[in-house]
Amino acid sequence: MSYVLAASSSPSFTLSGMAGYEFQPLKDEDFAVHLLDVQRGHDTFMISKALTRIYYIIEGAGAFTIDNQKYDVVPGLIVEVPPGVEYSYSGSMKILLVSHPRWFEGNERMTRNNPDVVSEAGVVRMAGNRLRRYLRRIKKLVTE
């Protein structure tokens, strides 16, 4: 196992407005590290049940809305979001994300659309994408 890791060459997840590339395998499985390529931002506001997330802004600019307060961000800043706090972000940025513990199914509750990222047409597209992901998970569970 290597002590030096590169981000995956293909996204480990994509959302409307962004893609995430995971660094793996980490020796400490309680952490996850991703490089986020944010074109518009996260399409929804969310609340994490258990994860603390630390975002380091590498390049670009944007804004995090955390607990209904907007914070402008630029390279060199860190944003810490603890569990139980509603947040989202928007802009055009490269971000290093460290999560502890690792993400797990059922961790997040999506609360509302992020109007800085999602238009009316985007809401329909987003619902269709989520439905397709849900159906793929069900198919995977059935075939295992």
mmCIF file with all atom_site columns, C-alpha atoms in Angstrom:
data_model
loop_
_atom_site.group_PDB
_atom_site.id
_atom_site.type_symbol
_atom_site.label_atom_id
_atom_site.label_alt_id
_atom_site.label_comp_id
_atom_site.label_asym_id
_atom_site.label_entity_id
_atom_site.label_seq_id
_atom_site.pdbx_PDB_ins_code
_atom_site.Cartn_x
_atom_site.Cartn_y
_atom_site.Cartn_z
_atom_site.occupancy
_atom_site.B_iso_or_equiv
_atom_site.pdbx_formal_charge
_atom_site.auth_seq_id
_atom_site.auth_comp_id
_atom_site.auth_asym_id
_atom_site.auth_atom_id
_atom_site.pdbx_PDB_model_num
ATOM 1   C CA . MET A 1 1   ? 0.000   0.000  0.000   1.00 0.00 ? 1   MET A CA 1
ATOM 2   C CA . SER A 1 2   ? 1.346   3.397  -1.003  1.00 0.00 ? 2   SER A CA 1
ATOM 3   C CA . TYR A 1 3   ? 1.830   6.376  1.285   1.00 0.00 ? 3   TYR A CA 1
ATOM 4   C CA . VAL A 1 4   ? 1.270   8.753  -1.639  1.00 0.00 ? 4   VAL A CA 1
ATOM 5   C CA . LEU A 1 5   ? -2.136  8.804  -3.317  1.00 0.00 ? 5   LEU A CA 1
ATOM 6   C CA . ALA A 1 6   ? -3.593  10.468 -6.393  1.00 0.00 ? 6   ALA A CA 1
ATOM 7   C CA . ALA A 1 7   ? -7.216  11.352 -6.977  1.00 0.00 ? 7   ALA A CA 1
ATOM 8   C CA . SER A 1 8   ? -9.211  8.871  -9.050  1.00 0.00 ? 8   SER A CA 1
ATOM 9   C CA . SER A 1 9   ? -9.124  9.544  -12.800 1.00 0.00 ? 9   SER A CA 1
ATOM 10  C CA . SER A 1 10  ? -12.907 9.270  -13.086 1.00 0.00 ? 10  SER A CA 1
ATOM 11  C CA . PRO A 1 11  ? -15.439 10.852 -10.720 1.00 0.00 ? 11  PRO A CA 1
ATOM 12  C CA . SER A 1 12  ? -16.531 8.820  -7.714  1.00 0.00 ? 12  SER A CA 1
ATOM 13  C CA . PHE A 1 13  ? -19.705 10.943 -7.732  1.00 0.00 ? 13  PHE A CA 1
ATOM 14  C CA . THR A 1 14  ? -21.303 13.616 -9.886  1.00 0.00 ? 14  THR A CA 1
ATOM 15  C CA . LEU A 1 15  ? -24.101 16.055 -9.159  1.00 0.00 ? 15  LEU A CA 1
ATOM 16  C CA . SER A 1 16  ? -25.639 18.849 -11.157 1.00 0.00 ? 16  SER A CA 1
ATOM 17  C CA . GLY A 1 17  ? -22.877 21.456 -11.039 1.00 0.00 ? 17  GLY A CA 1
ATOM 18  C CA . MET A 1 18  ? -19.954 19.418 -9.670  1.00 0.00 ? 18  MET A CA 1
ATOM 19  C CA . ALA A 1 19  ? -17.916 16.201 -9.615  1.00 0.00 ? 19  ALA A CA 1
ATOM 20  C CA . GLY A 1 20  ? -15.879 14.527 -6.861  1.00 0.00 ? 20  GLY A CA 1
ATOM 21  C CA . TYR A 1 21  ? -12.685 12.487 -7.265  1.00 0.00 ? 21  TYR A CA 1
ATOM 22  C CA . GLU A 1 22  ? -11.683 10.277 -4.322  1.00 0.00 ? 22  GLU A CA 1
ATOM 23  C CA . PHE A 1 23  ? -8.173  9.675  -3.009  1.00 0.00 ? 23  PHE A CA 1
ATOM 24  C CA . GLN A 1 24  ? -7.996  6.007  -2.051  1.00 0.00 ? 24  GLN A CA 1
ATOM 25  C CA . PRO A 1 25  ? -7.275  3.678  -0.438  1.00 0.00 ? 25  PRO A CA 1
ATOM 26  C CA . LEU A 1 26  ? -6.492  5.580  2.740   1.00 0.00 ? 26  LEU A CA 1
ATOM 27  C CA . LYS A 1 27  ? -4.961  3.535  5.525   1.00 0.00 ? 27  LYS A CA 1
ATOM 28  C CA . ASP A 1 28  ? -7.362  5.096  8.041   1.00 0.00 ? 28  ASP A CA 1
ATOM 29  C CA . GLU A 1 29  ? -10.782 4.054  6.761   1.00 0.00 ? 29  GLU A CA 1
ATOM 30  C CA . ASP A 1 30  ? -12.538 6.526  9.091   1.00 0.00 ? 30  ASP A CA 1
ATOM 31  C CA . PHE A 1 31  ? -11.529 9.387  6.757   1.00 0.00 ? 31  PHE A CA 1
ATOM 32  C CA . ALA A 1 32  ? -12.369 10.201 3.153   1.00 0.00 ? 32  ALA A CA 1
ATOM 33  C CA . VAL A 1 33  ? -10.578 12.745 0.965   1.00 0.00 ? 33  VAL A CA 1
ATOM 34  C CA . HIS A 1 34  ? -11.984 14.089 -2.313  1.00 0.00 ? 34  HIS A CA 1
ATOM 35  C CA . LEU A 1 35  ? -10.973 16.654 -4.893  1.00 0.00 ? 35  LEU A CA 1
ATOM 36  C CA . LEU A 1 36  ? -14.121 18.554 -5.855  1.00 0.00 ? 36  LEU A CA 1
ATOM 37  C CA . ASP A 1 37  ? -14.405 20.170 -9.267  1.00 0.00 ? 37  ASP A CA 1
ATOM 38  C CA . VAL A 1 38  ? -17.220 22.657 -8.686  1.00 0.00 ? 38  VAL A CA 1
ATOM 39  C CA . GLN A 1 39  ? -18.649 24.291 -11.821 1.00 0.00 ? 39  GLN A CA 1
ATOM 40  C CA . ARG A 1 40  ? -21.804 25.769 -10.256 1.00 0.00 ? 40  ARG A CA 1
ATOM 41  C CA . GLY A 1 41  ? -22.098 24.246 -6.790  1.00 0.00 ? 41  GLY A CA 1
ATOM 42  C CA . HIS A 1 42  ? -23.999 21.651 -4.798  1.00 0.00 ? 42  HIS A CA 1
ATOM 43  C CA . ASP A 1 43  ? -27.571 21.379 -6.096  1.00 0.00 ? 43  ASP A CA 1
ATOM 44  C CA . THR A 1 44  ? -29.223 20.996 -2.682  1.00 0.00 ? 44  THR A CA 1
ATOM 45  C CA . PHE A 1 45  ? -28.862 22.095 0.902   1.00 0.00 ? 45  PHE A CA 1
ATOM 46  C CA . MET A 1 46  ? -28.072 19.213 3.220   1.00 0.00 ? 46  MET A CA 1
ATOM 47  C CA . ILE A 1 47  ? -27.681 18.247 6.839   1.00 0.00 ? 47  ILE A CA 1
ATOM 48  C CA . SER A 1 48  ? -25.194 15.532 7.765   1.00 0.00 ? 48  SER A CA 1
ATOM 49  C CA . LYS A 1 49  ? -26.143 13.217 10.627  1.00 0.00 ? 49  LYS A CA 1
ATOM 50  C CA . ALA A 1 50  ? -22.615 12.216 11.628  1.00 0.00 ? 50  ALA A CA 1
ATOM 51  C CA . LEU A 1 51  ? -19.940 13.650 9.326   1.00 0.00 ? 51  LEU A CA 1
ATOM 52  C CA . THR A 1 52  ? -17.739 16.634 9.956   1.00 0.00 ? 52  THR A CA 1
ATOM 53  C CA . ARG A 1 53  ? -16.577 18.027 6.627   1.00 0.00 ? 53  ARG A CA 1
ATOM 54  C CA . ILE A 1 54  ? -13.576 20.261 6.104   1.00 0.00 ? 54  ILE A CA 1
ATOM 55  C CA . TYR A 1 55  ? -13.324 22.065 2.754   1.00 0.00 ? 55  TYR A CA 1
ATOM 56  C CA . TYR A 1 56  ? -10.044 23.705 1.654   1.00 0.00 ? 56  TYR A CA 1
ATOM 57  C CA . ILE A 1 57  ? -10.451 26.146 -1.243  1.00 0.00 ? 57  ILE A CA 1
ATOM 58  C CA . ILE A 1 58  ? -7.628  25.492 -3.727  1.00 0.00 ? 58  ILE A CA 1
ATOM 59  C CA . GLU A 1 59  ? -8.653  27.804 -6.570  1.00 0.00 ? 59  GLU A CA 1
ATOM 60  C CA . GLY A 1 60  ? -11.597 29.825 -7.818  1.00 0.00 ? 60  GLY A CA 1
ATOM 61  C CA . ALA A 1 61  ? -14.209 31.584 -5.721  1.00 0.00 ? 61  ALA A CA 1
ATOM 62  C CA . GLY A 1 62  ? -17.671 30.978 -4.373  1.00 0.00 ? 62  GLY A CA 1
ATOM 63  C CA . ALA A 1 63  ? -19.883 31.062 -1.333  1.00 0.00 ? 63  ALA A CA 1
ATOM 64  C CA . PHE A 1 64  ? -20.933 28.637 1.386   1.00 0.00 ? 64  PHE A CA 1
ATOM 65  C CA . THR A 1 65  ? -24.324 29.161 2.973   1.00 0.00 ? 65  THR A CA 1
ATOM 66  C CA . ILE A 1 66  ? -24.151 27.599 6.439   1.00 0.00 ? 66  ILE A CA 1
ATOM 67  C CA . ASP A 1 67  ? -27.008 27.809 8.925   1.00 0.00 ? 67  ASP A CA 1
ATOM 68  C CA . ASN A 1 68  ? -28.625 30.541 6.751   1.00 0.00 ? 68  ASN A CA 1
ATOM 69  C CA . GLN A 1 69  ? -25.486 32.722 6.746   1.00 0.00 ? 69  GLN A CA 1
ATOM 70  C CA . LYS A 1 70  ? -23.527 33.281 3.526   1.00 0.00 ? 70  LYS A CA 1
ATOM 71  C CA . TYR A 1 71  ? -19.713 33.198 3.587   1.00 0.00 ? 71  TYR A CA 1
ATOM 72  C CA . ASP A 1 72  ? -17.633 34.220 0.560   1.00 0.00 ? 72  ASP A CA 1
ATOM 73  C CA . VAL A 1 73  ? -14.658 31.905 0.020   1.00 0.00 ? 73  VAL A CA 1
ATOM 74  C CA . VAL A 1 74  ? -11.392 32.242 -1.901  1.00 0.00 ? 74  VAL A CA 1
ATOM 75  C CA . PRO A 1 75  ? -8.214  30.149 -2.183  1.00 0.00 ? 75  PRO A CA 1
ATOM 76  C CA . GLY A 1 76  ? -6.430  29.475 1.089   1.00 0.00 ? 76  GLY A CA 1
ATOM 77  C CA . LEU A 1 77  ? -9.563  29.371 3.276   1.00 0.00 ? 77  LEU A CA 1
ATOM 78  C CA . ILE A 1 78  ? -10.917 26.372 5.173   1.00 0.00 ? 78  ILE A CA 1
ATOM 79  C CA . VAL A 1 79  ? -14.619 25.841 5.810   1.00 0.00 ? 79  VAL A CA 1
ATOM 80  C CA . GLU A 1 80  ? -15.633 23.451 8.600   1.00 0.00 ? 80  GLU A CA 1
ATOM 81  C CA . VAL A 1 81  ? -19.184 22.079 8.644   1.00 0.00 ? 81  VAL A CA 1
ATOM 82  C CA . PRO A 1 82  ? -20.097 19.967 11.694  1.00 0.00 ? 82  PRO A CA 1
ATOM 83  C CA . PRO A 1 83  ? -22.930 17.422 11.809  1.00 0.00 ? 83  PRO A CA 1
ATOM 84  C CA . GLY A 1 84  ? -26.462 18.743 12.257  1.00 0.00 ? 84  GLY A CA 1
ATOM 85  C CA . VAL A 1 85  ? -25.915 22.045 10.409  1.00 0.00 ? 85  VAL A CA 1
ATOM 86  C CA . GLU A 1 86  ? -27.705 22.853 7.131   1.00 0.00 ? 86  GLU A CA 1
ATOM 87  C CA . TYR A 1 87  ? -25.404 24.047 4.347   1.00 0.00 ? 87  TYR A CA 1
ATOM 88  C CA . SER A 1 88  ? -24.665 24.231 0.642   1.00 0.00 ? 88  SER A CA 1
ATOM 89  C CA . TYR A 1 89  ? -22.164 25.988 -1.617  1.00 0.00 ? 89  TYR A CA 1
ATOM 90  C CA . SER A 1 90  ? -21.963 27.558 -5.037  1.00 0.00 ? 90  SER A CA 1
ATOM 91  C CA . GLY A 1 91  ? -19.370 29.047 -7.349  1.00 0.00 ? 91  GLY A CA 1
ATOM 92  C CA . SER A 1 92  ? -16.577 27.854 -9.594  1.00 0.00 ? 92  SER A CA 1
ATOM 93  C CA . MET A 1 93  ? -13.879 26.258 -7.447  1.00 0.00 ? 93  MET A CA 1
ATOM 94  C CA . LYS A 1 94  ? -11.437 23.431 -6.913  1.00 0.00 ? 94  LYS A CA 1
ATOM 95  C CA . ILE A 1 95  ? -11.824 22.191 -3.328  1.00 0.00 ? 95  ILE A CA 1
ATOM 96  C CA . LEU A 1 96  ? -10.081 19.560 -1.218  1.00 0.00 ? 96  LEU A CA 1
ATOM 97  C CA . LEU A 1 97  ? -12.694 17.872 1.001   1.00 0.00 ? 97  LEU A CA 1
ATOM 98  C CA . VAL A 1 98  ? -11.817 15.831 4.108   1.00 0.00 ? 98  VAL A CA 1
ATOM 99  C CA . SER A 1 99  ? -14.703 13.948 5.739   1.00 0.00 ? 99  SER A CA 1
ATOM 100 C CA . HIS A 1 100 ? -14.721 12.201 9.103   1.00 0.00 ? 100 HIS A CA 1
ATOM 101 C CA . PRO A 1 101 ? -16.095 9.635  9.399   1.00 0.00 ? 101 PRO A CA 1
ATOM 102 C CA . ARG A 1 102 ? -16.438 8.411  5.815   1.00 0.00 ? 102 ARG A CA 1
ATOM 103 C CA . TRP A 1 103 ? -19.724 9.048  4.006   1.00 0.00 ? 103 TRP A CA 1
ATOM 104 C CA . PHE A 1 104 ? -22.315 6.290  4.448   1.00 0.00 ? 104 PHE A CA 1
ATOM 105 C CA . GLU A 1 105 ? -25.755 5.643  2.950   1.00 0.00 ? 105 GLU A CA 1
ATOM 106 C CA . GLY A 1 106 ? -28.442 7.458  4.939   1.00 0.00 ? 106 GLY A CA 1
ATOM 107 C CA . ASN A 1 107 ? -26.055 10.034 6.431   1.00 0.00 ? 107 ASN A CA 1
ATOM 108 C CA . GLU A 1 108 ? -27.476 13.086 4.690   1.00 0.00 ? 108 GLU A CA 1
ATOM 109 C CA . ARG A 1 109 ? -30.870 14.673 4.640   1.00 0.00 ? 109 ARG A CA 1
ATOM 110 C CA . MET A 1 110 ? -31.446 16.963 1.661   1.00 0.00 ? 110 MET A CA 1
ATOM 111 C CA . THR A 1 111 ? -33.578 19.898 2.786   1.00 0.00 ? 111 THR A CA 1
ATOM 112 C CA . ARG A 1 112 ? -34.161 22.143 -0.241  1.00 0.00 ? 112 ARG A CA 1
ATOM 113 C CA . ASN A 1 113 ? -32.782 23.085 -3.647  1.00 0.00 ? 113 ASN A CA 1
ATOM 114 C CA . ASN A 1 114 ? -29.885 25.503 -3.882  1.00 0.00 ? 114 ASN A CA 1
ATOM 115 C CA . PRO A 1 115 ? -31.306 28.378 -6.011  1.00 0.00 ? 115 PRO A CA 1
ATOM 116 C CA . ASP A 1 116 ? -27.763 29.498 -6.931  1.00 0.00 ? 116 ASP A CA 1
ATOM 117 C CA . VAL A 1 117 ? -27.301 26.165 -8.759  1.00 0.00 ? 117 VAL A CA 1
ATOM 118 C CA . VAL A 1 118 ? -30.691 24.731 -9.735  1.00 0.00 ? 118 VAL A CA 1
ATOM 119 C CA . SER A 1 119 ? -33.203 26.334 -12.089 1.00 0.00 ? 119 SER A CA 1
ATOM 120 C CA . GLU A 1 120 ? -36.782 25.059 -12.592 1.00 0.00 ? 120 GLU A CA 1
ATOM 121 C CA . ALA A 1 121 ? -35.654 22.897 -15.517 1.00 0.00 ? 121 ALA A CA 1
ATOM 122 C CA . GLY A 1 122 ? -32.740 21.736 -13.400 1.00 0.00 ? 122 GLY A CA 1
ATOM 123 C CA . VAL A 1 123 ? -35.094 20.543 -10.663 1.00 0.00 ? 123 VAL A CA 1
ATOM 124 C CA . VAL A 1 124 ? -36.810 18.163 -13.093 1.00 0.00 ? 124 VAL A CA 1
ATOM 125 C CA . ARG A 1 125 ? -33.426 16.951 -14.392 1.00 0.00 ? 125 ARG A CA 1
ATOM 126 C CA . MET A 1 126 ? -32.139 16.514 -10.820 1.00 0.00 ? 126 MET A CA 1
ATOM 127 C CA . ALA A 1 127 ? -35.211 14.479 -9.793  1.00 0.00 ? 127 ALA A CA 1
ATOM 128 C CA . GLY A 1 128 ? -34.742 12.231 -12.824 1.00 0.00 ? 128 GLY A CA 1
ATOM 129 C CA . ASN A 1 129 ? -31.042 11.736 -12.023 1.00 0.00 ? 129 ASN A CA 1
ATOM 130 C CA . ARG A 1 130 ? -31.800 10.847 -8.407  1.00 0.00 ? 130 ARG A CA 1
ATOM 131 C CA . LEU A 1 131 ? -34.505 8.406  -9.489  1.00 0.00 ? 131 LEU A CA 1
ATOM 132 C CA . ARG A 1 132 ? -32.048 6.730  -11.893 1.00 0.00 ? 132 ARG A CA 1
ATOM 133 C CA . ARG A 1 133 ? -29.415 6.439  -9.108  1.00 0.00 ? 133 ARG A CA 1
ATOM 134 C CA . TYR A 1 134 ? -32.027 4.986  -6.757  1.00 0.00 ? 134 TYR A CA 1
ATOM 135 C CA . LEU A 1 135 ? -33.125 2.431  -9.376  1.00 0.00 ? 135 LEU A CA 1
ATOM 136 C CA . ARG A 1 136 ? -29.476 1.451  -10.034 1.00 0.00 ? 136 ARG A CA 1
ATOM 137 C CA . ARG A 1 137 ? -28.995 0.831  -6.278  1.00 0.00 ? 137 ARG A CA 1
ATOM 138 C CA . ILE A 1 138 ? -32.119 -1.323 -6.161  1.00 0.00 ? 138 ILE A CA 1
ATOM 139 C CA . LYS A 1 139 ? -31.004 -3.271 -9.243  1.00 0.00 ? 139 LYS A CA 1
ATOM 140 C CA . LYS A 1 140 ? -27.578 -3.793 -7.671  1.00 0.00 ? 140 LYS A CA 1
ATOM 141 C CA . LEU A 1 141 ? -29.132 -5.061 -4.434  1.00 0.00 ? 141 LEU A CA 1
ATOM 142 C CA . VAL A 1 142 ? -31.442 -7.430 -6.312  1.00 0.00 ? 142 VAL A CA 1
ATOM 143 C CA . THR A 1 143 ? -28.622 -8.895 -8.447  1.00 0.00 ? 143 THR A CA 1
ATOM 144 C CA . GLU A 1 144 ? -26.247 -9.492 -5.514  1.00 0.00 ? 144 GLU A CA 1
#
